[in-house]
Coordinates of C-alpha atoms and ligand atoms in Angstrom, one line a residue:
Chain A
X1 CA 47.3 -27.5 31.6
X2 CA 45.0 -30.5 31.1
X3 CA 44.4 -31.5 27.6
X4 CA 40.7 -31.4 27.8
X5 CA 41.2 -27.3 28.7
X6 CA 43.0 -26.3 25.2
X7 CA 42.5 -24.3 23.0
X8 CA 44.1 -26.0 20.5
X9 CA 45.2 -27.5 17.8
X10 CA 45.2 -24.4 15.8
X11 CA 43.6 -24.4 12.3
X12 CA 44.2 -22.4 9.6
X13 CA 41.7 -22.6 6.3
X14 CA 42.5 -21.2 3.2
X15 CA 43.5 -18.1 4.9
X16 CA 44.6 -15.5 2.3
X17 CA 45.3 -11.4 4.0
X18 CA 45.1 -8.9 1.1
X19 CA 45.1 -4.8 0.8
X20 CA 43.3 -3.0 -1.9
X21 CA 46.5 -3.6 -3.7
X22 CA 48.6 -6.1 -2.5
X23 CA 47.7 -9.7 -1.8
X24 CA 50.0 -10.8 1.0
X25 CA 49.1 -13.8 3.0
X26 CA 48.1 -16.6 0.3
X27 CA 45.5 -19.3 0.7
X28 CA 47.3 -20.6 3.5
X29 CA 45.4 -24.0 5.2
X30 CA 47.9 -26.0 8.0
X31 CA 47.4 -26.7 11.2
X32 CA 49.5 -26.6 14.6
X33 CA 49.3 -29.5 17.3
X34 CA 48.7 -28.2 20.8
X35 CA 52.3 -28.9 22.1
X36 CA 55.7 -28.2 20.4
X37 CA 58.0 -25.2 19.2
X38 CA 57.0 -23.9 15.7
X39 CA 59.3 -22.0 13.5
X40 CA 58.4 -20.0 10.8
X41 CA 61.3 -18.8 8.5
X42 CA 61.5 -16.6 5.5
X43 CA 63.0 -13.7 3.7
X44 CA 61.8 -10.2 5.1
X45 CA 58.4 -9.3 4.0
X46 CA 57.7 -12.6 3.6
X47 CA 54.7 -12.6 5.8
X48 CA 55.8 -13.8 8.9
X49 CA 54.8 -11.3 11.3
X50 CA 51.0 -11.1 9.4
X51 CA 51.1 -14.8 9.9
X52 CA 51.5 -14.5 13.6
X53 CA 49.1 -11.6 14.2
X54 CA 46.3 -13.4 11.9
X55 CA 46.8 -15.9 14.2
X56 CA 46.7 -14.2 17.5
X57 CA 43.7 -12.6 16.4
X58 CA 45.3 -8.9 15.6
X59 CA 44.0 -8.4 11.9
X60 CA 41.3 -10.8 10.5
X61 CA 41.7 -12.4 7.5
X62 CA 40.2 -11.5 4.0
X63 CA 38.9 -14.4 3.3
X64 CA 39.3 -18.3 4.8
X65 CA 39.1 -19.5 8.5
X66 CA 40.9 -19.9 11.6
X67 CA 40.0 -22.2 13.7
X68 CA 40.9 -23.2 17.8
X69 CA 39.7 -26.6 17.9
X70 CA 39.7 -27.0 21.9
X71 CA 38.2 -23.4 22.3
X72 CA 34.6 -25.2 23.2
X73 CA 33.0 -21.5 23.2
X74 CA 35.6 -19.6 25.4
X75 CA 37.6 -16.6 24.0
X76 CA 40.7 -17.8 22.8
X77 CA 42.3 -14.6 23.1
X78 CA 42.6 -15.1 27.4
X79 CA 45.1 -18.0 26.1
X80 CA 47.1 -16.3 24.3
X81 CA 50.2 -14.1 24.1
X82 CA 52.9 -12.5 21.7
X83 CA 55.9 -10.8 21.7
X84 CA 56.2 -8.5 19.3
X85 CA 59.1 -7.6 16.9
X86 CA 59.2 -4.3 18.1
X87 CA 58.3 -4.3 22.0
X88 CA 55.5 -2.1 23.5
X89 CA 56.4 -0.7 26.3
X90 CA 53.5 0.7 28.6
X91 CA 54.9 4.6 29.9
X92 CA 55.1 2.7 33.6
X93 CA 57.9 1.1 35.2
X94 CA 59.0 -2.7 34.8
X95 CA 56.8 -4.1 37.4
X96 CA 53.8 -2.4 36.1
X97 CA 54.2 -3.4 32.6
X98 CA 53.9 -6.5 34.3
X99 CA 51.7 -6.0 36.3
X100 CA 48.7 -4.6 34.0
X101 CA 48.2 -7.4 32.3
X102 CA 47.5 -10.0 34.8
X103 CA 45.6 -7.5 36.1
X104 CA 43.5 -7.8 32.9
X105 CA 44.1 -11.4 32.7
X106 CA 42.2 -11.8 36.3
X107 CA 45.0 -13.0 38.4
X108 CA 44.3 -12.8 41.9
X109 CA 46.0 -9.8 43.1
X110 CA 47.9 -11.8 46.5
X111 CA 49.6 -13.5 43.6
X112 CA 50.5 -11.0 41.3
X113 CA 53.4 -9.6 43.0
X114 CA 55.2 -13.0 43.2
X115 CA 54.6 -13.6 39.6
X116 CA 56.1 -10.2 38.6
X117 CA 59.2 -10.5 40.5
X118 CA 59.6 -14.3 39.1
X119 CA 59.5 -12.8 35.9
X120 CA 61.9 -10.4 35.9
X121 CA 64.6 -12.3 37.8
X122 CA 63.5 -15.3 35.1
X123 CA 65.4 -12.7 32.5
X124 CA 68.1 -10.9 34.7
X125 CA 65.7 -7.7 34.7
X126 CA 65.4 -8.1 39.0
X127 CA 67.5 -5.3 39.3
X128 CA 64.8 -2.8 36.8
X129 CA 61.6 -3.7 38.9
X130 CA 60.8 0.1 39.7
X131 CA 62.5 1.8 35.9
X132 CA 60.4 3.5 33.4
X133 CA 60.3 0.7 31.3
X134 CA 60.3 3.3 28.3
X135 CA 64.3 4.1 29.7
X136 CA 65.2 0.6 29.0
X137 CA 67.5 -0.4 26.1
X138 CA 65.5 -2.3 23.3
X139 CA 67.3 -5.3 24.6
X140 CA 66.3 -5.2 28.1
X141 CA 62.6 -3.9 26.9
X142 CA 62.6 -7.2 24.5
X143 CA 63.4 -9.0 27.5
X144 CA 60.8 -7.6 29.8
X145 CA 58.1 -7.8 26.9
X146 CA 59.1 -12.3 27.2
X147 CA 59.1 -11.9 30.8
X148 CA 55.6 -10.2 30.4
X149 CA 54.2 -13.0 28.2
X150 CA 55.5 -15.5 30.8
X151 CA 53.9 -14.2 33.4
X152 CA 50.5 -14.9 31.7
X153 CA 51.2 -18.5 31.5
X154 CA 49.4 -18.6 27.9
X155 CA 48.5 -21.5 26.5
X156 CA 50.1 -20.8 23.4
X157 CA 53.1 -17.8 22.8
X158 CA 53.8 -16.0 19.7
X159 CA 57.1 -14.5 19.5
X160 CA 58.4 -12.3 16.4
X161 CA 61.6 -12.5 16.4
X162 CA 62.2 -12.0 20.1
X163 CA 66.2 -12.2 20.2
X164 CA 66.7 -9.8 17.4
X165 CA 68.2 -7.0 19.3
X166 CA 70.3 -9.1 22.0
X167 CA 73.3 -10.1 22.8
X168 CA 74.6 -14.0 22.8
X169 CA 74.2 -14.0 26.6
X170 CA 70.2 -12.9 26.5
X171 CA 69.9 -14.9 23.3
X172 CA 71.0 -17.4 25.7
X173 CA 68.7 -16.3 28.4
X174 CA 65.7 -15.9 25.6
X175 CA 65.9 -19.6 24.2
X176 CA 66.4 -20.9 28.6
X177 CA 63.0 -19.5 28.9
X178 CA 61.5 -20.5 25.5
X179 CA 62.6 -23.9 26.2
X180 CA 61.2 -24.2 29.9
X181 CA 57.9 -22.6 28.6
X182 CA 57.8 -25.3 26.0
X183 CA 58.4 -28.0 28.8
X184 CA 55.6 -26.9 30.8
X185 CA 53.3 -27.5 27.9
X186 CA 52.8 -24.2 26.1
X187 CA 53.0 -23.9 22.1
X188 CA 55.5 -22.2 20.8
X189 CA 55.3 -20.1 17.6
X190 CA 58.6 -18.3 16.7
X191 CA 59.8 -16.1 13.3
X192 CA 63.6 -16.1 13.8
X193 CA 66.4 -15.1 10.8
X194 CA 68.8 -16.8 13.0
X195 CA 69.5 -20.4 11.3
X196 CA 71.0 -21.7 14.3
X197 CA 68.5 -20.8 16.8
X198 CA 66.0 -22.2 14.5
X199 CA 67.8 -25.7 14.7
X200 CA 68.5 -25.2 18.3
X201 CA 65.1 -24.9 19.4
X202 CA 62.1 -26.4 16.2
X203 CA 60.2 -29.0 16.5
X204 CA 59.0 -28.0 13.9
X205 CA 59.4 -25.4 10.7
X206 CA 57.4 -23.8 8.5
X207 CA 59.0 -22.3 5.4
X208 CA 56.8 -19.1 3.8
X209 CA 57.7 -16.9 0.6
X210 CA 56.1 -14.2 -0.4
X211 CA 52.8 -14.9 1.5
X212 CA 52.8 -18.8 0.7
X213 CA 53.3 -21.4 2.9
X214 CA 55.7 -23.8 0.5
X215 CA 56.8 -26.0 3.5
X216 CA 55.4 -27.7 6.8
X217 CA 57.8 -30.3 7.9
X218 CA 59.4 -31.8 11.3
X219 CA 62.6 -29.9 11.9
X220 CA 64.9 -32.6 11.8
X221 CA 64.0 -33.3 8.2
X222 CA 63.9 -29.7 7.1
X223 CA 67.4 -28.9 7.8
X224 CA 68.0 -32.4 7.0
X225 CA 66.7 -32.1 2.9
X226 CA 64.3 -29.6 2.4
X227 CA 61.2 -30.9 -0.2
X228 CA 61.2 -27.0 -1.6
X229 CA 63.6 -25.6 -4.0
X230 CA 63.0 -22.5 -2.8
X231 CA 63.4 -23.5 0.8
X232 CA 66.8 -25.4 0.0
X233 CA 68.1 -22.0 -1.4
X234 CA 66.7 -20.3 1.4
X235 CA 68.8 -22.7 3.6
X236 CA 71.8 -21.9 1.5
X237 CA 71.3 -18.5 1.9
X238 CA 71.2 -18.2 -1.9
X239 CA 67.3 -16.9 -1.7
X240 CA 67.7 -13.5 -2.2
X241 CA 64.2 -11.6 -1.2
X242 CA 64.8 -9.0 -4.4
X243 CA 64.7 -11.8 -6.6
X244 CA 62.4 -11.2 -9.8
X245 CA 58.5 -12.3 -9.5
X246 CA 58.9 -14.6 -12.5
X247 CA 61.4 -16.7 -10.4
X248 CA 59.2 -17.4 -7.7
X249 CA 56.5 -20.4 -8.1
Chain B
X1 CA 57.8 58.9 30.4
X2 CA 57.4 59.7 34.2
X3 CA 53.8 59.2 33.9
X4 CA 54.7 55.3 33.3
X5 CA 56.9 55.1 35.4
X6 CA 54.6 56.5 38.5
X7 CA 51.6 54.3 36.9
X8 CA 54.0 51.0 37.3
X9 CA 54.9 51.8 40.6
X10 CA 51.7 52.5 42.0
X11 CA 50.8 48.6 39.9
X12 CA 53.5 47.3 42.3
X13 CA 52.1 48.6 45.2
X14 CA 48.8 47.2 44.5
X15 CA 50.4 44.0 43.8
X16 CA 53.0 44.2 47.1
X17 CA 50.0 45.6 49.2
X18 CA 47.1 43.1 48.4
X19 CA 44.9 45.4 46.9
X20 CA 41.2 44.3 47.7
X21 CA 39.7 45.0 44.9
X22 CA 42.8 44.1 42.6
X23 CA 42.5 40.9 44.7
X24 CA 38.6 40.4 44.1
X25 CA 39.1 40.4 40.3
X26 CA 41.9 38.0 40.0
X27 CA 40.4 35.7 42.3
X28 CA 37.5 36.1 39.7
X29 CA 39.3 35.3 36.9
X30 CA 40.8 32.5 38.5
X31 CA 37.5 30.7 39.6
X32 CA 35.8 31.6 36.4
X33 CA 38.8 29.9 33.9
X34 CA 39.5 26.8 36.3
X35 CA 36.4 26.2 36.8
X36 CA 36.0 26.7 32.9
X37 CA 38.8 24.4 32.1
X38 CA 38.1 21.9 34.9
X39 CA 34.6 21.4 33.1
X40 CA 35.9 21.6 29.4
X41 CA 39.1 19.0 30.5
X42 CA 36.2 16.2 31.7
X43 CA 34.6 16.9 27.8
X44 CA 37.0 17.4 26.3
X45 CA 39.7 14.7 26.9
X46 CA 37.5 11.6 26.4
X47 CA 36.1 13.1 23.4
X48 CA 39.6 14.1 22.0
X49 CA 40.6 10.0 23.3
X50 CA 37.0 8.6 21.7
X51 CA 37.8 10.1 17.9
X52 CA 41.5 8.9 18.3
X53 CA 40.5 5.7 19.1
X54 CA 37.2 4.6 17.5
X55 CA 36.6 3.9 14.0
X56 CA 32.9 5.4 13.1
X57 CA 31.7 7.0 10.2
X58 CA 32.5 11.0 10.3
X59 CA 35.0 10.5 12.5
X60 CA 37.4 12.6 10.4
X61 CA 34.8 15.4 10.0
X62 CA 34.4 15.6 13.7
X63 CA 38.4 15.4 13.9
X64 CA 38.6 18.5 11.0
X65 CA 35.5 20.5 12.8
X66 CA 37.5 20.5 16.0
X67 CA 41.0 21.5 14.4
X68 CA 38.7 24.2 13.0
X69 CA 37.0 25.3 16.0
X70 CA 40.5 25.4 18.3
X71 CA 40.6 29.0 16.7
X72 CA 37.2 30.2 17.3
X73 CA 37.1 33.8 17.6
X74 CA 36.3 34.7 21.5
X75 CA 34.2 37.1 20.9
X76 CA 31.8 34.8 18.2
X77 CA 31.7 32.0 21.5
X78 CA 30.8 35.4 23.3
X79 CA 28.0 36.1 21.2
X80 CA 26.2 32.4 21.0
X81 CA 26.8 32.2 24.4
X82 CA 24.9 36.0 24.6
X83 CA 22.3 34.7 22.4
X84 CA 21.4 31.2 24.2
X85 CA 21.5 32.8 27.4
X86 CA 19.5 36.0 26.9
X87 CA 15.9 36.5 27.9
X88 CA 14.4 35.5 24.3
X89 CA 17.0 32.8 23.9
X90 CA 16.1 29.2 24.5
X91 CA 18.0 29.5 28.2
X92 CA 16.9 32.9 28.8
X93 CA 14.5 31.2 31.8
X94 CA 17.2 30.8 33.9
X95 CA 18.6 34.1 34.2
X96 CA 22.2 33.3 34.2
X97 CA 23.3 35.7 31.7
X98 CA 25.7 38.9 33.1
X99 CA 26.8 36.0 36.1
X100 CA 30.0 34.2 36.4
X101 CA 28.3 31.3 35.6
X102 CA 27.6 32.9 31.7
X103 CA 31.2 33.1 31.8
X104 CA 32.1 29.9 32.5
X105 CA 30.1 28.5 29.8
X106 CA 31.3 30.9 27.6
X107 CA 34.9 29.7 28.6
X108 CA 33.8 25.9 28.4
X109 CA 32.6 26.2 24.7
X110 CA 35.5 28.2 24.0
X111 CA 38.2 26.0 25.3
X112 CA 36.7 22.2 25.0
X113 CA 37.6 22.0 21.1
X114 CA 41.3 23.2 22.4
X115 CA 41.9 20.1 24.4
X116 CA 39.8 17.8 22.4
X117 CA 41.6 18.6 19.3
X118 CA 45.3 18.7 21.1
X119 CA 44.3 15.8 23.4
X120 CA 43.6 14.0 19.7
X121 CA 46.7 14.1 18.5
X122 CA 48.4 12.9 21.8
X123 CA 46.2 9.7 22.1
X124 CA 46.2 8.9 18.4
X125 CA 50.0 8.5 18.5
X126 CA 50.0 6.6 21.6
X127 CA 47.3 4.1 20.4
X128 CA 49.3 3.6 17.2
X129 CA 51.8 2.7 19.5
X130 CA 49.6 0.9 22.2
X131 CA 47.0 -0.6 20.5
X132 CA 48.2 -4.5 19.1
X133 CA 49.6 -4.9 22.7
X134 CA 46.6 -4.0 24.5
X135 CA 44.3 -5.9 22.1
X136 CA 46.8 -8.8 22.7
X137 CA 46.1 -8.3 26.5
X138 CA 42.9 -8.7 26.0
X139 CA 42.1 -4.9 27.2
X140 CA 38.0 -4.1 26.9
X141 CA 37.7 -1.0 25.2
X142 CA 36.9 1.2 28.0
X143 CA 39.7 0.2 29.9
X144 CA 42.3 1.0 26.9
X145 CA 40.9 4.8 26.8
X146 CA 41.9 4.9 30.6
X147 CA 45.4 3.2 30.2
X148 CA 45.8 5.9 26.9
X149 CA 44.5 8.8 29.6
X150 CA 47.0 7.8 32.2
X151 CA 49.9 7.1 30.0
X152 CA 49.3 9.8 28.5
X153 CA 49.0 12.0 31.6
X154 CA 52.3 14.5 30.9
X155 CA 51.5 15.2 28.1
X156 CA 47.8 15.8 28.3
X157 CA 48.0 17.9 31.0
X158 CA 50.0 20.3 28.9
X159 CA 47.2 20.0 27.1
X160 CA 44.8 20.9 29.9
X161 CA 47.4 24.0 30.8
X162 CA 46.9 25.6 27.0
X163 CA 43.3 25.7 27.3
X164 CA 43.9 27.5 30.4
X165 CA 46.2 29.6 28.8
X166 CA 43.2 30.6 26.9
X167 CA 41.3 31.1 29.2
X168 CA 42.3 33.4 31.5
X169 CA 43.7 35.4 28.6
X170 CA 40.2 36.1 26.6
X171 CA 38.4 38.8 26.6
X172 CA 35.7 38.9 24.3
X173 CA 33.9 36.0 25.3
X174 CA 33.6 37.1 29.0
X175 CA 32.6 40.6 27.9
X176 CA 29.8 39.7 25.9
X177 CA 27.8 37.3 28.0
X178 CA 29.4 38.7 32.1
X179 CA 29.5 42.7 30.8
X180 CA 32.2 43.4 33.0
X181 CA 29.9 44.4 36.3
X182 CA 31.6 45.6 39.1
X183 CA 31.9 43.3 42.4
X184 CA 30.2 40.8 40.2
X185 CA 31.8 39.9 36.5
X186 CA 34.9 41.6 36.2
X187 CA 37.9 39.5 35.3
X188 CA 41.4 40.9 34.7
X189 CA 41.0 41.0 31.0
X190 CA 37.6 42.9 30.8
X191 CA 39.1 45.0 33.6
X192 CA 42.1 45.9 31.8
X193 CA 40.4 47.0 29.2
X194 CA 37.7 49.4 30.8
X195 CA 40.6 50.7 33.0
X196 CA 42.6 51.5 30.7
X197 CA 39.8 53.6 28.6
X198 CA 39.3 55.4 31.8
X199 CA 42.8 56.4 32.1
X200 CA 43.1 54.6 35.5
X201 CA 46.7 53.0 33.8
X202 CA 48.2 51.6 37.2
X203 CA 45.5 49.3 38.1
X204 CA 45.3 47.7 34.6
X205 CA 49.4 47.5 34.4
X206 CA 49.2 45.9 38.0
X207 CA 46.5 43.4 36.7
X208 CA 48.6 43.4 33.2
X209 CA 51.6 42.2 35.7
X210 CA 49.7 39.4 37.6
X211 CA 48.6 37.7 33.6
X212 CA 51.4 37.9 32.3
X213 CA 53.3 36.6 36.0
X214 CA 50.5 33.9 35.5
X215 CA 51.1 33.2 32.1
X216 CA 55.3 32.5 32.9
X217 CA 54.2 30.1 35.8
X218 CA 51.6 28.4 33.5
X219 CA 54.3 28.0 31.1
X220 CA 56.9 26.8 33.2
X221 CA 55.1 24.2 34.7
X222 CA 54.5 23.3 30.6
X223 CA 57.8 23.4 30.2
X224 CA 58.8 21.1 33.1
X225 CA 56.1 18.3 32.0
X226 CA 57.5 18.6 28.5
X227 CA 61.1 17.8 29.8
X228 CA 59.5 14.9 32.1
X229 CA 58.2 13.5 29.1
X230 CA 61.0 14.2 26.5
X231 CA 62.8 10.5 27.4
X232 CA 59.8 8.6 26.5
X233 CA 59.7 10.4 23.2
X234 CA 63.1 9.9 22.4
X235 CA 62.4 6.3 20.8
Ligands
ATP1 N1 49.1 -3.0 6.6 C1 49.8 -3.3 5.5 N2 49.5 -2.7 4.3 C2 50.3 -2.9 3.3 N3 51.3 -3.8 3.2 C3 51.6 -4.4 4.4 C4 50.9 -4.2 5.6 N4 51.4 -4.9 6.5 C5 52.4 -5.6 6.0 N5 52.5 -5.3 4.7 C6 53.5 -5.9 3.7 O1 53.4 -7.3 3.8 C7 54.6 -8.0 3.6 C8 54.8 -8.9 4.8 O2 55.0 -8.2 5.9 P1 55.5 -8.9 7.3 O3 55.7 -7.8 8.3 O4 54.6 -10.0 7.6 O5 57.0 -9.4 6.8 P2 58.0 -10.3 7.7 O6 58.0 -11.7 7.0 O7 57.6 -10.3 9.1 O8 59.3 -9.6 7.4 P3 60.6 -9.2 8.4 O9 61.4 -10.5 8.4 O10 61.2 -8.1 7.7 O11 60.0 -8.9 9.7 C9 55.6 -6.9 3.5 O12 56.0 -6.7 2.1 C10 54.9 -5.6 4.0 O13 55.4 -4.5 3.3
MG2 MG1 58.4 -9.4 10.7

């Protein structure tokens, strides 16, 4: 993954997301560096998973801009890859779920086979190759849905909260892969509620409440002294998501 | 009382002894509804697949018109089909009404709405489900309606099975536009019918049998698919 061939940085321009009613991604401008592991914490329904999928190119945004810098005319969606908060599980077995999207992807089909069985063993799912994946439990399906995105070698991964349903041995697994992903060069963009994880694997966090982005900061100095009162709170887990409107900035 | 008892086992014997002519008329019906269903399933499940998936304007008026026309009356598709078809209609050139072929149109415009409505629903909830991830995939358009098709393959061939249920159990449609000739339209509905208001009671019960034998096998099969797919609905 040679610089000159990234898509990124990624750029984000006063991107606000808004219903008829509701307006729930705010005027959000930052940007993300083409290397590094992102996190992006917040109470529920702060906007974390819109975040992600305005950025993978899901929903478009109401208004503003977002930008791949290194995308020099090429789709930036053949780059890309998420793992969603609930996993989608095509009705086929393990391999296949695999195996249909390098198939889309383009990956030459004397290859493919090697790729899908390197992925499964990469999250102890060897033994499932030939299941329904739709039998799976949601652990093992969360698991297979990482594997999946792996096996696309994307340039950049989103992953909404992909250790949610697991146990600490998978969790353990999960990050393994997350962190060899991130070695071999591909941006990592993570919503977690699991403090810990979050300081085990940021580079870098982003704090967001209620559809603003209040802070952007290395992790290290995040966990270190947040700059947000609302992020401190958050950090002492004294942020309650029910708070009143008024108290929120 | 003895009279239908004689009448149902002289319909056995036809059945046991391969009746030719009992035989001609099911094989009739047969062709005539799979063709029929074969035709409407290659309409009708894209377009059922092409409303649940595609945002266009009138799409929910094409969705209502084809919950609506899943009940047409047979004998109203018998009559269009009549009309098109007969000499001063606009197809009347081609001389194909009172044939088997009438009938299979008939059938077709009766049963397409069935699976294209029914088909609907099916794909709509698995595109719900499917589409983020596919779009994520990077999945062209055409190739998501296949992967919804294939996915969704149980399910919409139980879909395919109740238009053939249909089918082979109409009457008025096939009445109207084959007029129940002998050696030439007569199906196992229109024959039960005529039979029956001639008094000749043990072929229509022995034709009565092999529907409703039909039906249970139909059915079962449905019933089968349905428990093949039940895990994959359970979440
Ligand atoms: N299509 C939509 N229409 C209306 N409201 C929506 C829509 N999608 C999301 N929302 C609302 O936007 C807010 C943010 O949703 P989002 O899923 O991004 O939250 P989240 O930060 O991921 O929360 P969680 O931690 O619970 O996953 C929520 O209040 C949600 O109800
Ligand atoms: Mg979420």
């Amino acid at each position: 993954m040679s610089n000159a061939s990234r898509i990124l940085p990624l750029e984000l321009r006063a991107v606000t997301f808004e219903t008829e009613r509701h307006r729930l991604i705010k005027e959000m401008s930052f940007q993300l560096a083409a290397e590094g592991r992102t996190i992006i914490l917040g109470s529920n329904g702060a906007g974390k998973s819109l975040l992600l999928r305005l950025c993978h190119g899901l929903i478009r945004p109401s208004q503003g801009e977002i930008i791949w810098q290194g995308a020099a005319g090429r789709d930036p969606k053949h780059f890309q890859a998420m793992v969603f908060q609930r996993p989608v599980m095509l009705r086929r077995s393990a391999a296949a779920n695999i195996h249909f999207p390098l198939s889309i992807r383009g990956i030459p089909r004397s290859s493919r086979r090697h790729v899908i069985e390197e992925a499964l063993r990469l999250v102890g799912l060897g033994r499932f190759s030939r299941t329904p994946a739709h039998l799976l439990s949601i652990g093992e399906q969360q698991r297979l849905a990482l594997a999946r995105a792996w096996a696309l070698k994307p340039q950049i991964l989103f992953l909404d909260e992909p250790t949610a349903n697991l146990d600490p041995a998978a969790t353990h697994v999960i990050e393994e892969v997350i962190a060899e992903m991130d070695r071999a060069g591909t941006k990592i963009v993570m919503t977690t509620h699991d403090l810990g994880q979050a300081r085990r694997l940021a580079d870098e966090i982003m704090f967001i409440h209620r559809g603003r982005l209040l802070e952007k900061a290395p992790a290290a100095a995040f966990f270190d002294c947040p700059q947000n009162d609302m992020a401190r709170s958050f950090l002492r887990g004294e942020l309650l998501w029910w708070q009143r409107r008024e108290l929120t900035p | 009382m003895s009279d239908i008892g004689s009448a149902f086992a002289t319909a056995f014997a036809l059945i046991v002894q391969g009746d030719t002519h009992l035989g001609e008329i099911v094989l009739l019906s047969l062709q005539v509804s799979v063709g029929a269903v074969i035709i409407a399933s290659v309409i009708g499940l894209p377009l059922g697949a092409a409303v649940a998936m595609f945002r266009f304007p009138g799409r929910s008026v094409i969705a209502v018109v084809l919950n609506a026309l899943m009940g047409l009356p047979p004998v109203v598709v018998g009559l269009i089909v009549y009309l098109l078809l007969s000499r001063a209609g606009p197809f009347g050139t081609l001389g194909l009404l009172f044939t088997p072929t009438a009938m299979v149109i008939a059938q077709i415009v009766l049963v397409t709405p069935l699976i294209a409505a029914l088909a609907r629903q099916v794909i709509e909830d698995m595109w719900t489900e499917y589409e983020e991830q596919l779009r994520s995939f990077g999945t062209s358009t055409g190739r998501s309606l296949r992967v919804l098709l294939w996915d969704g393959r149980y399910s919409l061939l139980i879909v395919v099975l109740a238009g053939f249920g249909r089918a082979i159990a109409e009457v008025g449609a096939v009445m109207i536009v084959g007029g129940n000739i002998d050696h030439a339209t007569r199906v196992m509905t229109t024959a039960i019918a005529l039979e029956v208001s001639k008094g000749d009671i043990a072929l229509a019960l022995g034709l009565g049998i092999v529907l409703v034998a039909l039906s249970i096998a139909v059915n079962g099969v449905a019933f089968v698919l349905r428990r093949t797919v039940a895990p994959g609905r359970a979440r």
